[in-house]
CSV table of C-alpha atoms in Angstrom, one decimal:
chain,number,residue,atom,x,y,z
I,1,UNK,CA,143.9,28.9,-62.8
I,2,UNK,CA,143.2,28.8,-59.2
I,3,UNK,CA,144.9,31.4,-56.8
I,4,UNK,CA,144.9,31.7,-53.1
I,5,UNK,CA,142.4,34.4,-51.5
I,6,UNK,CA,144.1,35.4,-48.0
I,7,UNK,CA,141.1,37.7,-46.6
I,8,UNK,CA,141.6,40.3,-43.6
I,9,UNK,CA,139.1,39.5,-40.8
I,10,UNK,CA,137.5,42.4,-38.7
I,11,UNK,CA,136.4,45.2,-41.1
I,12,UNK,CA,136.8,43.2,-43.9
I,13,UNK,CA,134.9,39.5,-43.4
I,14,UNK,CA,132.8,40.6,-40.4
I,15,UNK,CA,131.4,43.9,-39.1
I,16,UNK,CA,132.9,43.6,-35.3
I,17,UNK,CA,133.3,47.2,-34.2
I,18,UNK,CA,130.3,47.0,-31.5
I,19,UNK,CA,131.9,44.1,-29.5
I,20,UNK,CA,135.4,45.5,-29.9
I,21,UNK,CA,134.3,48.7,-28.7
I,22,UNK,CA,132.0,47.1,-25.9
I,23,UNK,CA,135.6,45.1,-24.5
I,24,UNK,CA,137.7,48.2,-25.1
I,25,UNK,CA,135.4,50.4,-22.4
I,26,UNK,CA,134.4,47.1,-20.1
I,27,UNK,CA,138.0,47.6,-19.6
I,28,UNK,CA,138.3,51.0,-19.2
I,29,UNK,CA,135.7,50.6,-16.8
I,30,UNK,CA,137.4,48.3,-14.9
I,31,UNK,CA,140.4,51.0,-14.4
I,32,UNK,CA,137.4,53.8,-13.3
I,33,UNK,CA,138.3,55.3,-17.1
I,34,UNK,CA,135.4,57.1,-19.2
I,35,UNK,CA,134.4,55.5,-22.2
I,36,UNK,CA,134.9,56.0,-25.2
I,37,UNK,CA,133.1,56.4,-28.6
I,38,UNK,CA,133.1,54.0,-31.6
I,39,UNK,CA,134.4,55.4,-33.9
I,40,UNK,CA,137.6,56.5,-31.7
I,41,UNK,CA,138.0,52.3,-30.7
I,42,UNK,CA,137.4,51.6,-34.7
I,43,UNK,CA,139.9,53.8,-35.4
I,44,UNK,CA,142.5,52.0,-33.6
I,45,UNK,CA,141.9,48.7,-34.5
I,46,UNK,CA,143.9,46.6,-37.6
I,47,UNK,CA,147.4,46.6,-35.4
I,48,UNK,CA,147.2,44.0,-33.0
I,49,UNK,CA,145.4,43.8,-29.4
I,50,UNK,CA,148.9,45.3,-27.9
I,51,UNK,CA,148.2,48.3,-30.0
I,52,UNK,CA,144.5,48.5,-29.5
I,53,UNK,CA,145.2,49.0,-26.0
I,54,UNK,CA,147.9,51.3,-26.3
I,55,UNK,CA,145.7,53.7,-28.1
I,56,UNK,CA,142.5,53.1,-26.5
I,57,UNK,CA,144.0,52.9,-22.7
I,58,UNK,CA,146.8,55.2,-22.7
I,59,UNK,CA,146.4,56.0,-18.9
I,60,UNK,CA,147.2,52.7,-18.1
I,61,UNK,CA,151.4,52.2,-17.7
I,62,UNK,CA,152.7,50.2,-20.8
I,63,UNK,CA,154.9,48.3,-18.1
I,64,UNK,CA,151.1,46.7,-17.0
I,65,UNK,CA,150.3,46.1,-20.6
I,66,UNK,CA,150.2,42.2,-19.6
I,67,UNK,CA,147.8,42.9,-16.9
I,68,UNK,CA,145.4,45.5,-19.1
I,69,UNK,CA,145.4,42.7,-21.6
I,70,UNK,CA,144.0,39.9,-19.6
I,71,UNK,CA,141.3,42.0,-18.4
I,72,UNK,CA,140.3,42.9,-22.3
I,73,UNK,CA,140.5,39.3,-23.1
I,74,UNK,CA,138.4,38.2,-20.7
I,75,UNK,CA,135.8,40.9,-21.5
I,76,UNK,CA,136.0,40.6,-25.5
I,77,UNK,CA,135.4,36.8,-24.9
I,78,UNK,CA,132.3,36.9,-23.2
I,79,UNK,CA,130.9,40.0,-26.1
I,80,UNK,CA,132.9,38.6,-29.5
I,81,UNK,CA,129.6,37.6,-30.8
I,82,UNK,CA,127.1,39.8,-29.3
I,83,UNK,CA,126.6,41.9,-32.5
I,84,UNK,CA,129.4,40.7,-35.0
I,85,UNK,CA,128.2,39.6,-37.9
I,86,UNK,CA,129.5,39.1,-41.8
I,87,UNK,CA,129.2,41.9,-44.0
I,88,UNK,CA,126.4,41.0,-46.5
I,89,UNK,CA,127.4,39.2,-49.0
I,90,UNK,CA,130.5,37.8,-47.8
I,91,UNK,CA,129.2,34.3,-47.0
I,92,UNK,CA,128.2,34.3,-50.7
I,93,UNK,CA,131.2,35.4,-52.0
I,94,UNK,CA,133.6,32.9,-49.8
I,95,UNK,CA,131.2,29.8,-51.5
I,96,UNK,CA,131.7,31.3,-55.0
I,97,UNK,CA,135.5,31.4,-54.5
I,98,UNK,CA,135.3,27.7,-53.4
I,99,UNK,CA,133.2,26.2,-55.7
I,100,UNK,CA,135.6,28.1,-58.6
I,101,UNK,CA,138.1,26.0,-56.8
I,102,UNK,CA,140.5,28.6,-55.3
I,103,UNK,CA,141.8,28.6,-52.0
I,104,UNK,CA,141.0,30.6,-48.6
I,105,UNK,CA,143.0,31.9,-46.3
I,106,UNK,CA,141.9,34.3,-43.3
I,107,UNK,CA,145.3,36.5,-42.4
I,108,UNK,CA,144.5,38.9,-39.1
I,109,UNK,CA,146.1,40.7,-36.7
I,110,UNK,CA,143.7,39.5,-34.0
I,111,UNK,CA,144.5,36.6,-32.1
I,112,UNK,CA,144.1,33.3,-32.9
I,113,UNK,CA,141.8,32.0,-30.3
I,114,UNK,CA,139.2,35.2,-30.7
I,115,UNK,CA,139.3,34.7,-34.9
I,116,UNK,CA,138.7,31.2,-34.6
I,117,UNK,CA,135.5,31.7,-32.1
I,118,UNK,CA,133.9,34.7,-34.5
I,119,UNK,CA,134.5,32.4,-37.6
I,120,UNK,CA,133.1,29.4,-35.9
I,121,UNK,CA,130.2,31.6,-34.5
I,122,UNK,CA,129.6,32.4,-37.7
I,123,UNK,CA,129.7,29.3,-39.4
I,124,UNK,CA,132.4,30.9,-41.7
I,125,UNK,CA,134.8,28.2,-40.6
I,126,UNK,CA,134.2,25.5,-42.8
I,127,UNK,CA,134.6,28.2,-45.5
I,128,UNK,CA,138.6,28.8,-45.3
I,129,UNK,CA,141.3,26.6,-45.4
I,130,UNK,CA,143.6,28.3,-43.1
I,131,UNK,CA,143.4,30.7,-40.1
I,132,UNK,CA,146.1,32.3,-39.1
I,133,UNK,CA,146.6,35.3,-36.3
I,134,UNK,CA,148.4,37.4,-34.2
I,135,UNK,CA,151.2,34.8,-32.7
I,136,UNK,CA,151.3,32.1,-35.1
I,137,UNK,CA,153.8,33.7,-37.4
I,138,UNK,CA,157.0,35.8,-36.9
I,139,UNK,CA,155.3,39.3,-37.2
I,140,UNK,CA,152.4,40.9,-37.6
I,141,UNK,CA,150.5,42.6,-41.6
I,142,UNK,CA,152.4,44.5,-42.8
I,143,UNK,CA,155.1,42.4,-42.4
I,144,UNK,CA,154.6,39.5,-45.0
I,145,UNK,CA,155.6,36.9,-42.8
I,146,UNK,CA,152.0,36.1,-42.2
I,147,UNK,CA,150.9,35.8,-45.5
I,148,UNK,CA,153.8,33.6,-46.2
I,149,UNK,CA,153.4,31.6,-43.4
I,150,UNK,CA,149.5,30.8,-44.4
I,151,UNK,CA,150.6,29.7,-47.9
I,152,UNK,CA,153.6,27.8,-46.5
I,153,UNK,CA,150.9,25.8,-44.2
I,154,UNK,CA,148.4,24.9,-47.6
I,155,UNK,CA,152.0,23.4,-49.5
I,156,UNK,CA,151.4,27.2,-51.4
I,157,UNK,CA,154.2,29.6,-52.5
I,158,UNK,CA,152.5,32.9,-53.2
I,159,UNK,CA,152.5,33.8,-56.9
I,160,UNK,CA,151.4,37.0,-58.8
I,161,UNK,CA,148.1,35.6,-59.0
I,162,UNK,CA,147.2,35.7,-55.5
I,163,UNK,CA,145.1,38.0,-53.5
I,164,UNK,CA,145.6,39.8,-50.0
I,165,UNK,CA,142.2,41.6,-49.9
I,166,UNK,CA,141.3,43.9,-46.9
I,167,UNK,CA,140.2,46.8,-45.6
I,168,UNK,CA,143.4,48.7,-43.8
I,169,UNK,CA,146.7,49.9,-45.8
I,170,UNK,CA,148.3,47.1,-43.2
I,171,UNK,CA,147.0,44.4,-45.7
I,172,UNK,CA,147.3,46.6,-49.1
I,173,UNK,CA,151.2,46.9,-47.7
I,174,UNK,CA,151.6,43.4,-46.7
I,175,UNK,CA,150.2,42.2,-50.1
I,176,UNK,CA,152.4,44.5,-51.7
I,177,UNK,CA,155.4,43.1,-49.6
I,178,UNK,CA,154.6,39.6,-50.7
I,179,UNK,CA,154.6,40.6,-54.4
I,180,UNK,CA,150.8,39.5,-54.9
I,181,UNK,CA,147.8,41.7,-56.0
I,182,UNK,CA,145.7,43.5,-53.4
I,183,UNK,CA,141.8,44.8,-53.4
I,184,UNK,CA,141.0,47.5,-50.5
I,185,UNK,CA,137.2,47.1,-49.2
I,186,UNK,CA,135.8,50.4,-49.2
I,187,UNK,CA,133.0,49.5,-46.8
I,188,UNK,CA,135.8,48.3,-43.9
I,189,UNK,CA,137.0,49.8,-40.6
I,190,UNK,CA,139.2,52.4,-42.6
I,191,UNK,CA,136.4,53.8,-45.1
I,192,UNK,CA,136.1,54.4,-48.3
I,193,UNK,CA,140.0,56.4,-48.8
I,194,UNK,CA,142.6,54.6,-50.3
I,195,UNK,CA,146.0,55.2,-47.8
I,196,UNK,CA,148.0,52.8,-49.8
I,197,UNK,CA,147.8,51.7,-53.4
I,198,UNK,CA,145.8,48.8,-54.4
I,199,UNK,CA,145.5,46.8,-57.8
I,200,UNK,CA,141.8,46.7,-57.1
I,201,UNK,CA,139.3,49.2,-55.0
I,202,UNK,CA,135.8,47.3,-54.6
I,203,UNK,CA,132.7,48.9,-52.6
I,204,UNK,CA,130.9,45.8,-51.9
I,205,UNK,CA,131.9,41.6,-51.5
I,206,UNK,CA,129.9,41.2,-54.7
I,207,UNK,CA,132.2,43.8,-56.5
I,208,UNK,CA,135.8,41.4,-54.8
I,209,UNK,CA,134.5,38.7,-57.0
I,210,UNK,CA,133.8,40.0,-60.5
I,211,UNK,CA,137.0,42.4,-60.0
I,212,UNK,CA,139.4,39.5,-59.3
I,213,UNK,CA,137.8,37.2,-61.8
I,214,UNK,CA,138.6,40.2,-64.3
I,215,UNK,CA,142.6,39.9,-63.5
I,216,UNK,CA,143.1,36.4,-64.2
């Protein structure tokens, strides 16, 4: 039986914590703030741009959040493919999935317009059958409006069968709030501790394959 594999993007598809870091401290630059390591910007990524900046640029008033945003958008457009790349082995394991004949969704709390440029970059695209980001449904992972929202778009109501597979407990709580089964990548943004229970807990995009396969 074919299911629907909704995939988390940064940290789980694509290694992206260079360029998101590089954005974060052209920014802070731009305010005459210090920057900041990478693992500090890593660790506040997976909650939305809104609360990337937030915890990366606190000095800046959250009344000016619009204003701080623009800036980071501008910078993370011009670097969001200066040293992203796919974790190895994902490309692999997204042509596996579609020539077993399931179905691909990529579920983010990035925007929209930045996802679609790194997949497209990437040559991912072609690969997944729906994108869908921060703004194109009512609320962000863990919320499982999202997740809903990408099924509702492929004529798909999620079933017991389905997969939210990612990296942050954001998508093992979203998974869990859509009633689907969940597998945390150990080698994401969030590292190898599991925050939130999982069905599945795989330490390579080889291992999401053969541990899925194993549950139908």
């Amino acid at each position: 039986m074919s299911s629907l594999y909704l995939f988390d993007l940064d940290g789980t598809l694509v290694d992206s914590r260079a360029d998101l870091a590089l954005a974060v401290n052209l920014t802070r630059q731009h305010f005459n703030l210090a920057p900041l390591p990478l693992d500090h910007v890593t660790r506040c990524v997976g909650h939305g741009v809104k609360n990337l900046l937030q915890s990366t640029i606190p000095e800046r008033p959250a009344a000016d959040i619009d204003h701080t945003l623009a800036i980071y958008r501008g910078h993370y457009r011009a670097h969001l493919l200066d040293q992203t790349a796919p974790y190895p082995g994902i490309p692999e394991l997204l042509h596996q999935l579609r020539a077993d004949g399931h179905r691909i969704a990529v579920v983010t709390n990035k925007g929209h317009a930045a996802s679609h440029a790194i997949l497209d970059g990437l040559r991912l695209l072609p690969l997944i059958d729906i994108l869908v980001g921060d703004g194109d449904a009512s609320a962000l992972k863990p919320d499982p409006a999202p997740l809903h929202f990408a099924a509702q778009q492929l004529d798909h109501a999620l079933l017991p069968s389905d997969w939210m597979i990612g990296d942050q407990d954001t998508d093992l709580r979203a998974g869990a709030n859509a009633q689907i089964q969940t597998c945390f990548c150990r080698w994401g943004f969030a590292g190898p501790a599991l925050l939130f229970p999982a069905t599945r807990c795989a330490d390579t995009p080889e291992a999401v394959y053969t541990l899925t396969l194993n549950m139908k």
